[in-house]
XYZ file of C-alpha atoms in Angstrom:
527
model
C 0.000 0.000 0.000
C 3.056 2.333 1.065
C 4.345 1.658 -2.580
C 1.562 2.028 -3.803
C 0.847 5.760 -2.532
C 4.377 6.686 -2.653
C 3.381 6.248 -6.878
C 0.579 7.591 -6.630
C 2.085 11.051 -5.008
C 4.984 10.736 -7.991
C 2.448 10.667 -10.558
C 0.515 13.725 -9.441
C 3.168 15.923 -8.992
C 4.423 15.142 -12.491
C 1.146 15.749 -14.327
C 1.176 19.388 -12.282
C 4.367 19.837 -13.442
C 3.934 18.793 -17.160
C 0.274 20.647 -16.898
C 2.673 24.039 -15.692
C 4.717 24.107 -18.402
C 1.861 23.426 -20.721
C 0.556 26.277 -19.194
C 3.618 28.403 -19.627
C 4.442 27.268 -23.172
C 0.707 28.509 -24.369
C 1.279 31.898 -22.281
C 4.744 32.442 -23.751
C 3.549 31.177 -27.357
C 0.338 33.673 -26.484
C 3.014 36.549 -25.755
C 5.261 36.096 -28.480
C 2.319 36.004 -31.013
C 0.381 39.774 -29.479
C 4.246 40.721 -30.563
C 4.500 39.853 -33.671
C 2.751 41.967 -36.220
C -0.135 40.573 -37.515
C -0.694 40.210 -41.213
C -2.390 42.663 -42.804
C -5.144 41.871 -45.471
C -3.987 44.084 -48.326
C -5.449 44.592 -51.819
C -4.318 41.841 -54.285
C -1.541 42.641 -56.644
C 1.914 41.330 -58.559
C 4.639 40.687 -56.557
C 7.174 43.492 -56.895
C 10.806 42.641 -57.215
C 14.234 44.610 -55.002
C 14.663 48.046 -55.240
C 12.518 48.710 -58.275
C 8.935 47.160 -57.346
C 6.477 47.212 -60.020
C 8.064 50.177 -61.800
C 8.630 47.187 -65.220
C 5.145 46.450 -65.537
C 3.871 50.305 -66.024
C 5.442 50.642 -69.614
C 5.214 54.198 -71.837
C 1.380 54.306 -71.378
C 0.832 53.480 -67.558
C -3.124 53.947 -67.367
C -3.203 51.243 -69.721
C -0.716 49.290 -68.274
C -2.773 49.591 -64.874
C -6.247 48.885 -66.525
C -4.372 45.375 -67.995
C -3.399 44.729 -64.732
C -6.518 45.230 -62.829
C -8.536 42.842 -65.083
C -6.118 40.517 -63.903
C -6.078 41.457 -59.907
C -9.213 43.297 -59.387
C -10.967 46.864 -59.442
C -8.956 47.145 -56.182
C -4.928 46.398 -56.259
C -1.983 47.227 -54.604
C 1.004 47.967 -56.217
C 4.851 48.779 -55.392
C 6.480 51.075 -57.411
C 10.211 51.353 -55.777
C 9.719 51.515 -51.937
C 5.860 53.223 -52.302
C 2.867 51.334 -51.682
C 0.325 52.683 -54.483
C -2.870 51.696 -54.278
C -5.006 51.683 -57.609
C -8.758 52.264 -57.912
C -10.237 51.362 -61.699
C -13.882 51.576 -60.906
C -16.847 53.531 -59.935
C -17.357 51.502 -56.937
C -13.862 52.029 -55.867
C -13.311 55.505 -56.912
C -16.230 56.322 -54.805
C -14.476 54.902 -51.723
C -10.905 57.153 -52.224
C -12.420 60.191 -53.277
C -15.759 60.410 -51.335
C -16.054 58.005 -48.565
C -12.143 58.336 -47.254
C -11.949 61.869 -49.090
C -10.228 63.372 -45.473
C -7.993 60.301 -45.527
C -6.882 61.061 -49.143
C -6.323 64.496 -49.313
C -2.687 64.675 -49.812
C -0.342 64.477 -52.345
C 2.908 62.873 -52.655
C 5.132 65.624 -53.918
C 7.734 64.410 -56.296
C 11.125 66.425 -57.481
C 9.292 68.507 -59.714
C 6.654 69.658 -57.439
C 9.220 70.095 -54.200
C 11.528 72.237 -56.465
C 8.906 74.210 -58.188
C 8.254 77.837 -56.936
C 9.625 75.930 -53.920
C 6.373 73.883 -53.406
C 4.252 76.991 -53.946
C 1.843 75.436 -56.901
C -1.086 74.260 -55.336
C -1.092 70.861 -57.390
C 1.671 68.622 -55.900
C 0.965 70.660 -52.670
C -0.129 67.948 -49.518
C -2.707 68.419 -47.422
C -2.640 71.798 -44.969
C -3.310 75.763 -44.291
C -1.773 76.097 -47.665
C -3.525 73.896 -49.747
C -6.720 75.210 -48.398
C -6.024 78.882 -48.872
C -4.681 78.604 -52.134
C -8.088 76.862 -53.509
C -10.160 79.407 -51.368
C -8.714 81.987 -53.524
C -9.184 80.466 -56.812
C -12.797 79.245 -56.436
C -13.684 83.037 -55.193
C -11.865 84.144 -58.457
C -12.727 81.341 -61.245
C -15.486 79.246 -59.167
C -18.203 81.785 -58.164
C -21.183 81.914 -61.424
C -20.974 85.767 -61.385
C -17.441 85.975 -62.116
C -17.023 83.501 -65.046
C -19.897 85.232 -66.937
C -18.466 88.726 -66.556
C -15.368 87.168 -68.075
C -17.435 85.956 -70.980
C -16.448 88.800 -73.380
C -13.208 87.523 -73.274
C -13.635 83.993 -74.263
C -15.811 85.572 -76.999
C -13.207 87.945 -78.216
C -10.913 85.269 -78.224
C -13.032 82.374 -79.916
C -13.547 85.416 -82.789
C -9.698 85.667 -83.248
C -9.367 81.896 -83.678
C -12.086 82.053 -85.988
C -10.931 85.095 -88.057
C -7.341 83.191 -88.393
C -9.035 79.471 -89.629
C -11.053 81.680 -92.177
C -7.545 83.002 -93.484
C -6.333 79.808 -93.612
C -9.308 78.448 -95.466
C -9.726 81.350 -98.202
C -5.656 80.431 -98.773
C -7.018 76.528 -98.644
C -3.907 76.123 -96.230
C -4.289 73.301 -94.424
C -5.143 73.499 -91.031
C -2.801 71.899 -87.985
C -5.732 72.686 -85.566
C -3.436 72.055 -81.923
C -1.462 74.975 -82.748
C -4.552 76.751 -83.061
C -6.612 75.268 -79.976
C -3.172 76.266 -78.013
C -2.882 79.693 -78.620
C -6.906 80.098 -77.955
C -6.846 78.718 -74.361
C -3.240 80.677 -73.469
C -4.550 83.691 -74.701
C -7.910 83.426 -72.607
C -5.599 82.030 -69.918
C -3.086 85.220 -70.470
C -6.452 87.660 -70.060
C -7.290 86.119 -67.028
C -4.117 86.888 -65.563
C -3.650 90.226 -66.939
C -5.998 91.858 -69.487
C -3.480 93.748 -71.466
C -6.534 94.981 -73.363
C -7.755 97.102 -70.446
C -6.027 99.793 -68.632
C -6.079 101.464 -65.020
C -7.155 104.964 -65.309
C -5.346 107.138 -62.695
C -7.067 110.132 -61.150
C -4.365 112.651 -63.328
C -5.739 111.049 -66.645
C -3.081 108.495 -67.029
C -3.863 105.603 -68.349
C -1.968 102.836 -67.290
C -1.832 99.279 -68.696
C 0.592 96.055 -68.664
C 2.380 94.701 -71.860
C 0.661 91.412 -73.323
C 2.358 87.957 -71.441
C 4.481 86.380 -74.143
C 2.082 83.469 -74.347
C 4.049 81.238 -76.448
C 6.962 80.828 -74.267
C 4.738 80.442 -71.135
C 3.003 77.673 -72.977
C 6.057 76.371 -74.178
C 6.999 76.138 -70.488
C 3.637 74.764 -69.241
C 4.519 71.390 -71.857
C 7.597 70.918 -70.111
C 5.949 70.900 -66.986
C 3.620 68.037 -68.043
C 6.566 66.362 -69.602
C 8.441 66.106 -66.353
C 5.509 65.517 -64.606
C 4.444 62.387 -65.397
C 4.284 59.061 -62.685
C 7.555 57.684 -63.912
C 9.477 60.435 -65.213
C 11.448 59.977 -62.502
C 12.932 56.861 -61.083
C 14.725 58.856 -57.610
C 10.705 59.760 -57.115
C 10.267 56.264 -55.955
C 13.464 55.171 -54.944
C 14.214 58.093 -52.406
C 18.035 56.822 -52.157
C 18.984 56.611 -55.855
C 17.949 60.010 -55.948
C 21.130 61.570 -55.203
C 22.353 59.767 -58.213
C 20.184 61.312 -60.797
C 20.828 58.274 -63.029
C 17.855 59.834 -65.454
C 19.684 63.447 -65.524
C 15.491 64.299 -64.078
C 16.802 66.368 -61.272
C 18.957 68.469 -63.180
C 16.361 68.797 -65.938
C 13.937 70.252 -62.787
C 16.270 72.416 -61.254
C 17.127 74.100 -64.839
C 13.812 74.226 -65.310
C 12.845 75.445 -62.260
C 14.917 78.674 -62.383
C 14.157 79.206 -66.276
C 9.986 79.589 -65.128
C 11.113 81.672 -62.251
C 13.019 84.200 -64.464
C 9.859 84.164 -66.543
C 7.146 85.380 -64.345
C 9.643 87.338 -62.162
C 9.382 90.715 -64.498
C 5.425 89.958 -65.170
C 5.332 90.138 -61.344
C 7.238 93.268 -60.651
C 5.616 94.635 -64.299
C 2.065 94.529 -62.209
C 3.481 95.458 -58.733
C 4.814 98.874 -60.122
C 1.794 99.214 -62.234
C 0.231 99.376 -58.224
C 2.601 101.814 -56.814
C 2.299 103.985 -59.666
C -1.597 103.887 -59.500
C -1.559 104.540 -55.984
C -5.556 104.539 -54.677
C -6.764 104.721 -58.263
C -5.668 101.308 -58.458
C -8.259 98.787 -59.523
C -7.241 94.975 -60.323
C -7.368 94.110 -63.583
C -6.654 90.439 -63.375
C -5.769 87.692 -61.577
C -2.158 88.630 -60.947
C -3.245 91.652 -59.621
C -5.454 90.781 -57.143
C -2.761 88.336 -55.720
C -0.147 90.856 -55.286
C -3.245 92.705 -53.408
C -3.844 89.931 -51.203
C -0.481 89.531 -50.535
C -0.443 93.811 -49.539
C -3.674 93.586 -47.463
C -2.716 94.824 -44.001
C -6.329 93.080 -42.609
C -5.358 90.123 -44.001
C -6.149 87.748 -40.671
C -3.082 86.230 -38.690
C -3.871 82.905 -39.663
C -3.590 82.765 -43.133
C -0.435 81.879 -44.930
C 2.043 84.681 -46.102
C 1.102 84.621 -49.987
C 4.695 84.987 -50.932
C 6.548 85.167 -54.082
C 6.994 81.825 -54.908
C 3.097 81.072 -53.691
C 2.099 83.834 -56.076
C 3.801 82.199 -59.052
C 2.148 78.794 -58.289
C -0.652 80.422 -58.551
C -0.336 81.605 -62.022
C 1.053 78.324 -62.715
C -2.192 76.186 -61.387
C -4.322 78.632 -63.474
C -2.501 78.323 -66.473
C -1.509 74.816 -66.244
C -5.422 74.110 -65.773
C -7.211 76.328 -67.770
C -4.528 75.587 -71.567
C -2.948 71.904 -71.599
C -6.185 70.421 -70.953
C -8.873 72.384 -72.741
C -6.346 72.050 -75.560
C -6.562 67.874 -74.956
C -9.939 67.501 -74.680
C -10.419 69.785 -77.885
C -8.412 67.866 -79.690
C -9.463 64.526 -78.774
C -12.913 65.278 -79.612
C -11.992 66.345 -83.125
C -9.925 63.206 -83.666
C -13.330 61.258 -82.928
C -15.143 63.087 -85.135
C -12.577 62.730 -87.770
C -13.278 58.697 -87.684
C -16.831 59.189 -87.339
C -18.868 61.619 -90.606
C -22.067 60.977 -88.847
C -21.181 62.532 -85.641
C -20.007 65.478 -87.512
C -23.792 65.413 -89.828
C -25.506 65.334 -86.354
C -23.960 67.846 -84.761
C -24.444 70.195 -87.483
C -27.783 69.393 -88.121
C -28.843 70.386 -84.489
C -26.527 73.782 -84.820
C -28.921 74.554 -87.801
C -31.759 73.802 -86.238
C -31.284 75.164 -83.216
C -28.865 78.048 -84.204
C -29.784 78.746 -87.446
C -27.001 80.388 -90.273
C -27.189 84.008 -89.244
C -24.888 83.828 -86.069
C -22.984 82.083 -83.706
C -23.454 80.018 -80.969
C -23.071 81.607 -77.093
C -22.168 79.747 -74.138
C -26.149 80.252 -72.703
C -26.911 78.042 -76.057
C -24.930 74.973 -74.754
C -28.294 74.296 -72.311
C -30.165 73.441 -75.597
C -27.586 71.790 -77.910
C -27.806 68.447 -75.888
C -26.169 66.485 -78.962
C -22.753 69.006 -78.247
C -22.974 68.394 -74.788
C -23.256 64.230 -75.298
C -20.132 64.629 -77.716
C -18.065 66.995 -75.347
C -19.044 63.609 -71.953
C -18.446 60.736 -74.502
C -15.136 62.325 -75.016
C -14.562 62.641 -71.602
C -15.329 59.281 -70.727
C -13.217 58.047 -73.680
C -9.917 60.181 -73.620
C -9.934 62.318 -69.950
C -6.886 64.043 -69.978
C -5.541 63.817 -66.825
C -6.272 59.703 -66.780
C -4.815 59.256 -62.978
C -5.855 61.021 -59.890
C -3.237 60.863 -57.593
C -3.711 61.090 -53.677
C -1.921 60.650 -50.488
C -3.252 59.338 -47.270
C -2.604 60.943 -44.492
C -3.735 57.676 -41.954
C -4.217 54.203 -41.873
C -7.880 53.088 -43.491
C -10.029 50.287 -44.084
C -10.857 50.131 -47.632
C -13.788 47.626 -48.893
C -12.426 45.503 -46.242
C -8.800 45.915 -47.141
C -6.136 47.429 -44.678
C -4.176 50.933 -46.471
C -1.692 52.152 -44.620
C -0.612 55.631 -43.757
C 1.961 56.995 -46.662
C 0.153 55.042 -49.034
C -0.428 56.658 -53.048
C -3.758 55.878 -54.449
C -4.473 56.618 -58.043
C -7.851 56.538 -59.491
C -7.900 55.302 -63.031
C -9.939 57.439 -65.116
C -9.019 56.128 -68.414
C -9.954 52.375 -66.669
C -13.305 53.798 -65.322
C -14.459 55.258 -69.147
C -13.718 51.869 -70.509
C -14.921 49.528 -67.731
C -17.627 47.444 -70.212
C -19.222 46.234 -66.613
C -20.546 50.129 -66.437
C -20.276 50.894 -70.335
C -22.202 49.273 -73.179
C -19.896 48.685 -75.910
C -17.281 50.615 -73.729
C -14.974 51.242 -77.026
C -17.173 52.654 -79.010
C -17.714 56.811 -79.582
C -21.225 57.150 -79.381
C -22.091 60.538 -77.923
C -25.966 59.264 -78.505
C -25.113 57.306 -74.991
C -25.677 60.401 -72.728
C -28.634 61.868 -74.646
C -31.208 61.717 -72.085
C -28.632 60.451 -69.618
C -28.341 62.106 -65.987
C -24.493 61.438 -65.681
C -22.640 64.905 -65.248
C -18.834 65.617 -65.022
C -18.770 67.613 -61.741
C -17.806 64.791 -59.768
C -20.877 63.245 -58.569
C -21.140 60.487 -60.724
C -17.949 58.567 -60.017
C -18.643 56.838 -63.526
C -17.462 60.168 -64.930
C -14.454 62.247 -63.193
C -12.637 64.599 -65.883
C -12.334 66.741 -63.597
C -12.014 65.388 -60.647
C -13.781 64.865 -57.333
C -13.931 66.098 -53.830
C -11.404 68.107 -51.866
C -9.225 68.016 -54.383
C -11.571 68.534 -57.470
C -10.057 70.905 -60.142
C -11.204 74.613 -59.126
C -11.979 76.106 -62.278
C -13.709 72.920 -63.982
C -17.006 75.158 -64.531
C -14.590 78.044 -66.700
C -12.731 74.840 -68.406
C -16.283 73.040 -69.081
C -17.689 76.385 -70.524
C -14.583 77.008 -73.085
C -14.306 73.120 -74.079
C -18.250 73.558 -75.047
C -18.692 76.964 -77.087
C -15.118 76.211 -78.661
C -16.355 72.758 -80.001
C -19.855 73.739 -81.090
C -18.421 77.037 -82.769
C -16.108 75.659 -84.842
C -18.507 72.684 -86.014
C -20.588 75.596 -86.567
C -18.503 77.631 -88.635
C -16.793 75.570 -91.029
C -16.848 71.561 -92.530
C -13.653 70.090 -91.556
C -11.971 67.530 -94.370
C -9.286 65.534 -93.173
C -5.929 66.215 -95.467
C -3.231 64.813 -96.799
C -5.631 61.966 -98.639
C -5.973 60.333 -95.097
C -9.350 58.408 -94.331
C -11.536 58.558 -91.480
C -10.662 54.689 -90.254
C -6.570 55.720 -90.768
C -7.291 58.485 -87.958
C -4.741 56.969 -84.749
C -5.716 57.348 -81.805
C -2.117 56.370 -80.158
C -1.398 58.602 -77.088
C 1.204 60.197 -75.657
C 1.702 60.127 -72.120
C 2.604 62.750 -69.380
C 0.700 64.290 -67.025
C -1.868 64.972 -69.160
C -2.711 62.446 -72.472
C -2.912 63.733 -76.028
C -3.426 62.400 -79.575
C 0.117 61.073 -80.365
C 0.107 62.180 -83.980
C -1.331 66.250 -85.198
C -4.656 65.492 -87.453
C -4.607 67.852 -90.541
C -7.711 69.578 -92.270
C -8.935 71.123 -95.173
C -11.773 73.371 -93.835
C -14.304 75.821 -95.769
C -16.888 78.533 -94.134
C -20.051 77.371 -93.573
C -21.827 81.038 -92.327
C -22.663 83.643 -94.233
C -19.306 85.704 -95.035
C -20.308 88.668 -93.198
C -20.009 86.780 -89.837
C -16.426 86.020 -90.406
């Protein structure tokens, strides 16, 4: 019996101990687990190799690229291009989700070279989220937002849509042919130019002086503005994603910025100090006669509250850069783009002519108040849209960590939203390849950013400023010049040779220059 309990005793006392350590091996196993981070469910997407990521499988025309890959991992993927995370949205659904529902979280903007060196950060595009961000759009809505303002600016887009006329009607009495990007160009600089400084009017000074500012030199601020989308698009620049090859400049990019840089600087630099002495001299006659000026005002204003940023020179010249930048490269695109549809497709032009008759009439031209009842120029005008936007990736920044359609993003984090993918997406789009403007007759869809099946212009807190002044030149331009004159491609070329090939940067256009033999259609008198 002794033995017996003697065993008994041994046997307890080494279950307790085994049951102990069982005990401690779970608590320690427990420990070291709540220590070790747990995985994260992330978006789907290709693995990315060292050092460079994803940056291979972009190619020359990244939208598409990234619409090729998302069929493959989703309307939701996450990317690596170098050491970034990028996160890549290529439908409504999504779109919705990084530019409404986490709009705060999203806000931002990774600033590359170009935008860090540029008027030191001043332009208001690459600028992240903050005080200056917000002040900077505060001041161009209240100048290029607000209804009352764009229509007392109307006689300017007139004046200027007459010029482009009156130099097409030279070139088609000399039956020159017509190269109609040069032309488009020099219509949205010089509207963009009259914005900034109307060197049409003058400030009248209580001695009977009449002061006034000497024209911008348009054509080398344009020239500038290409440049700009040149170096600007997502991988111009290979130390953009790969922070420590940066120093190396193995693309000669930063160099390219810097010189740049300086050469836009020594530009607007004598426009500046041009207005600011036009000020002084005008003394409390002074009244603004553009957009420069009232900058340099707000920049003088001793009220101006404490808590707004200085508006210094470099801010000032962003400025002018985000208005130009917006209001020619674009317009110009979208212009262009339309006409290269057209081009491949007669009976778009035949309808759109037949409602200008009928709705117009011969005897004059169309006005921007006749848009509202031209609803086959409007369909034209979304369809191209929705076919060729020009800026074809909203890029964002977030500023947190975010759950995402039941994904985890992390803070630092790039999201672009694929507009070019979105237009095409045959899930939202019947026959998604197709031009047919006839789509959107009838259709409630709009491009100010509440449909997220439609975002030329953007969307929420970072939704281009001055879409409603872009949207109204893109419109009258188009249906006046359909208007005014039949358009016959040159050069022998046939509708179905027209290319539609892009080329890339930070905004897309028609790879190769469409040329046309035009005639008047109007009576001469109107020309």
């Amino acid at each position: 019996m002794t033995y017996n309990y003697e065993y008994f005793l041994a046997s307890v006392v080494q279950q307790q101990a085994a049951f102990s350590w069982l005990l401690a091996t779970i608590a320690f196993l427990f420990i070291i687990n709540q220590r070790q981070p747990r995985k994260r469910k992330t978006p789907p997407g290709p693995k990315p190799w060292p050092i460079t990521g994803n940056l291979n499988l972009l190619g020359s025309i990244p939208h598409q690229s990234l619409d090729s890959l998302s069929q493959k991992y989703g309307e939701l993927m996450l990317l690596n291009l170098g050491s970034t995370p990028v996160l890549v949205a290529s439908s409504p659904k999504t779109a919705k989700l990084v530019l409404k529902t986490h709009d705060a979280v999203f806000a931002s903007r990774h600033t590359p070279a170009l935008g860090a060196r540029l008027f030191e950060g001043g332009a208001l595009f690459w600028s992240p989220y903050g005080p200056w961000l917000r002040q900077g759009r505060r001041i161009l809505s209240s100048e290029l937002a607000v209804t009352r303002k764009i229509d007392s600016l109307e006689y300017v887009r007139v004046e200027e849509r007459i010029s482009l006329v009156s130099r097409l009607y030279e070139a088609a009495a000399a039956s020159k042919p017509v190269l109609l990007r040069d032309h488009l160009s020099k219509l949205t600089g010089s509207i963009s130019a009259r914005l900034l400084s109307d060197h049409k009017k003058s400030c009248k000074t209580g001695d009977g002086r009449e002061l006034r500012t000497a024209p911008i030199d348009m054509k080398r601020l344009n020239e500038l503005v290409d440049e700009f989308f040149r170096l600007g698009g997502l991988v111009s620049n290979l130390g953009d994603w790969v922070p420590w090859l940066r120093p190396f400049d193995l693309q000669g990019c930063e160099k390219r910025v810097k010189g740049f840089s300086e050469e836009y600087e020594q530009f607007l630099d004598p426009v500046i100090e041009e207005h600011r002495a036009l000020m002084k001299a005008a003394g409390k006659d002074f009244v603004p006669n553009g957009l420069i000026d009232v900058f340099l005002q707000r920049a003088d204003d001793p009220n101006v509250e404490e808590s707004e940023v200085a508006l210094t020179r470099h801010r000032i010249m962003g400025l002018i850069h985000d208005v130009v930048s917006g209001g020619t490269d674009t317009s110009t695109g979208s212009l262009e783009w339309a006409f290269q549809e057209i081009a491949r497709k007669p009976n778009v032009m035949e309808k759109a002519k037949e409602e200008l008759d009928r709705v117009i009439g011969r005897e004059r031209w169309v006005e921007e108040k006749d848009i509202a009842h031209l609803p086959y120029i409007e369909s034209i005008i979304k369809e191209t849209f929705r076919l060729h936007p020009v800026g074809t990736l909203l890029p964002r920044y977030s500023m947190e960590d975010c759950n995402l359609d039941g994904y985890e993003v992390t803070k630092g984090t790039i999201s672009l939203v694929n507009v070019w993918s979105i237009g095409r997406n045959p899930e939202y789009w019947e026959r998604a390849e197709h031009f047919l403007p006839e789509r959107f007759l009838g259709s409630d869809i709009d491009v100010k950013g509440n449909d997220f099946s439609m975002l030329p212009f953007g969307s929420g807190r970072r939704m281009c400023p001055g879409y409603n002044l872009g949207l109204k030149v893109v419109q009258a331009t188009l249906a006046n010049l359909l208007h005014g004159f039949n358009w016959k491609l040159s050069g022998g070329v046939k509708p179905e040779d027209v290319s539609m090939e892009e080329v890339y940067g930070l905004t897309t256009h028609p790879k190769f220059q469409l040329s046309y033999l035009i005639e008047p259609r109007l009576p001469t008198h109107l020309y």
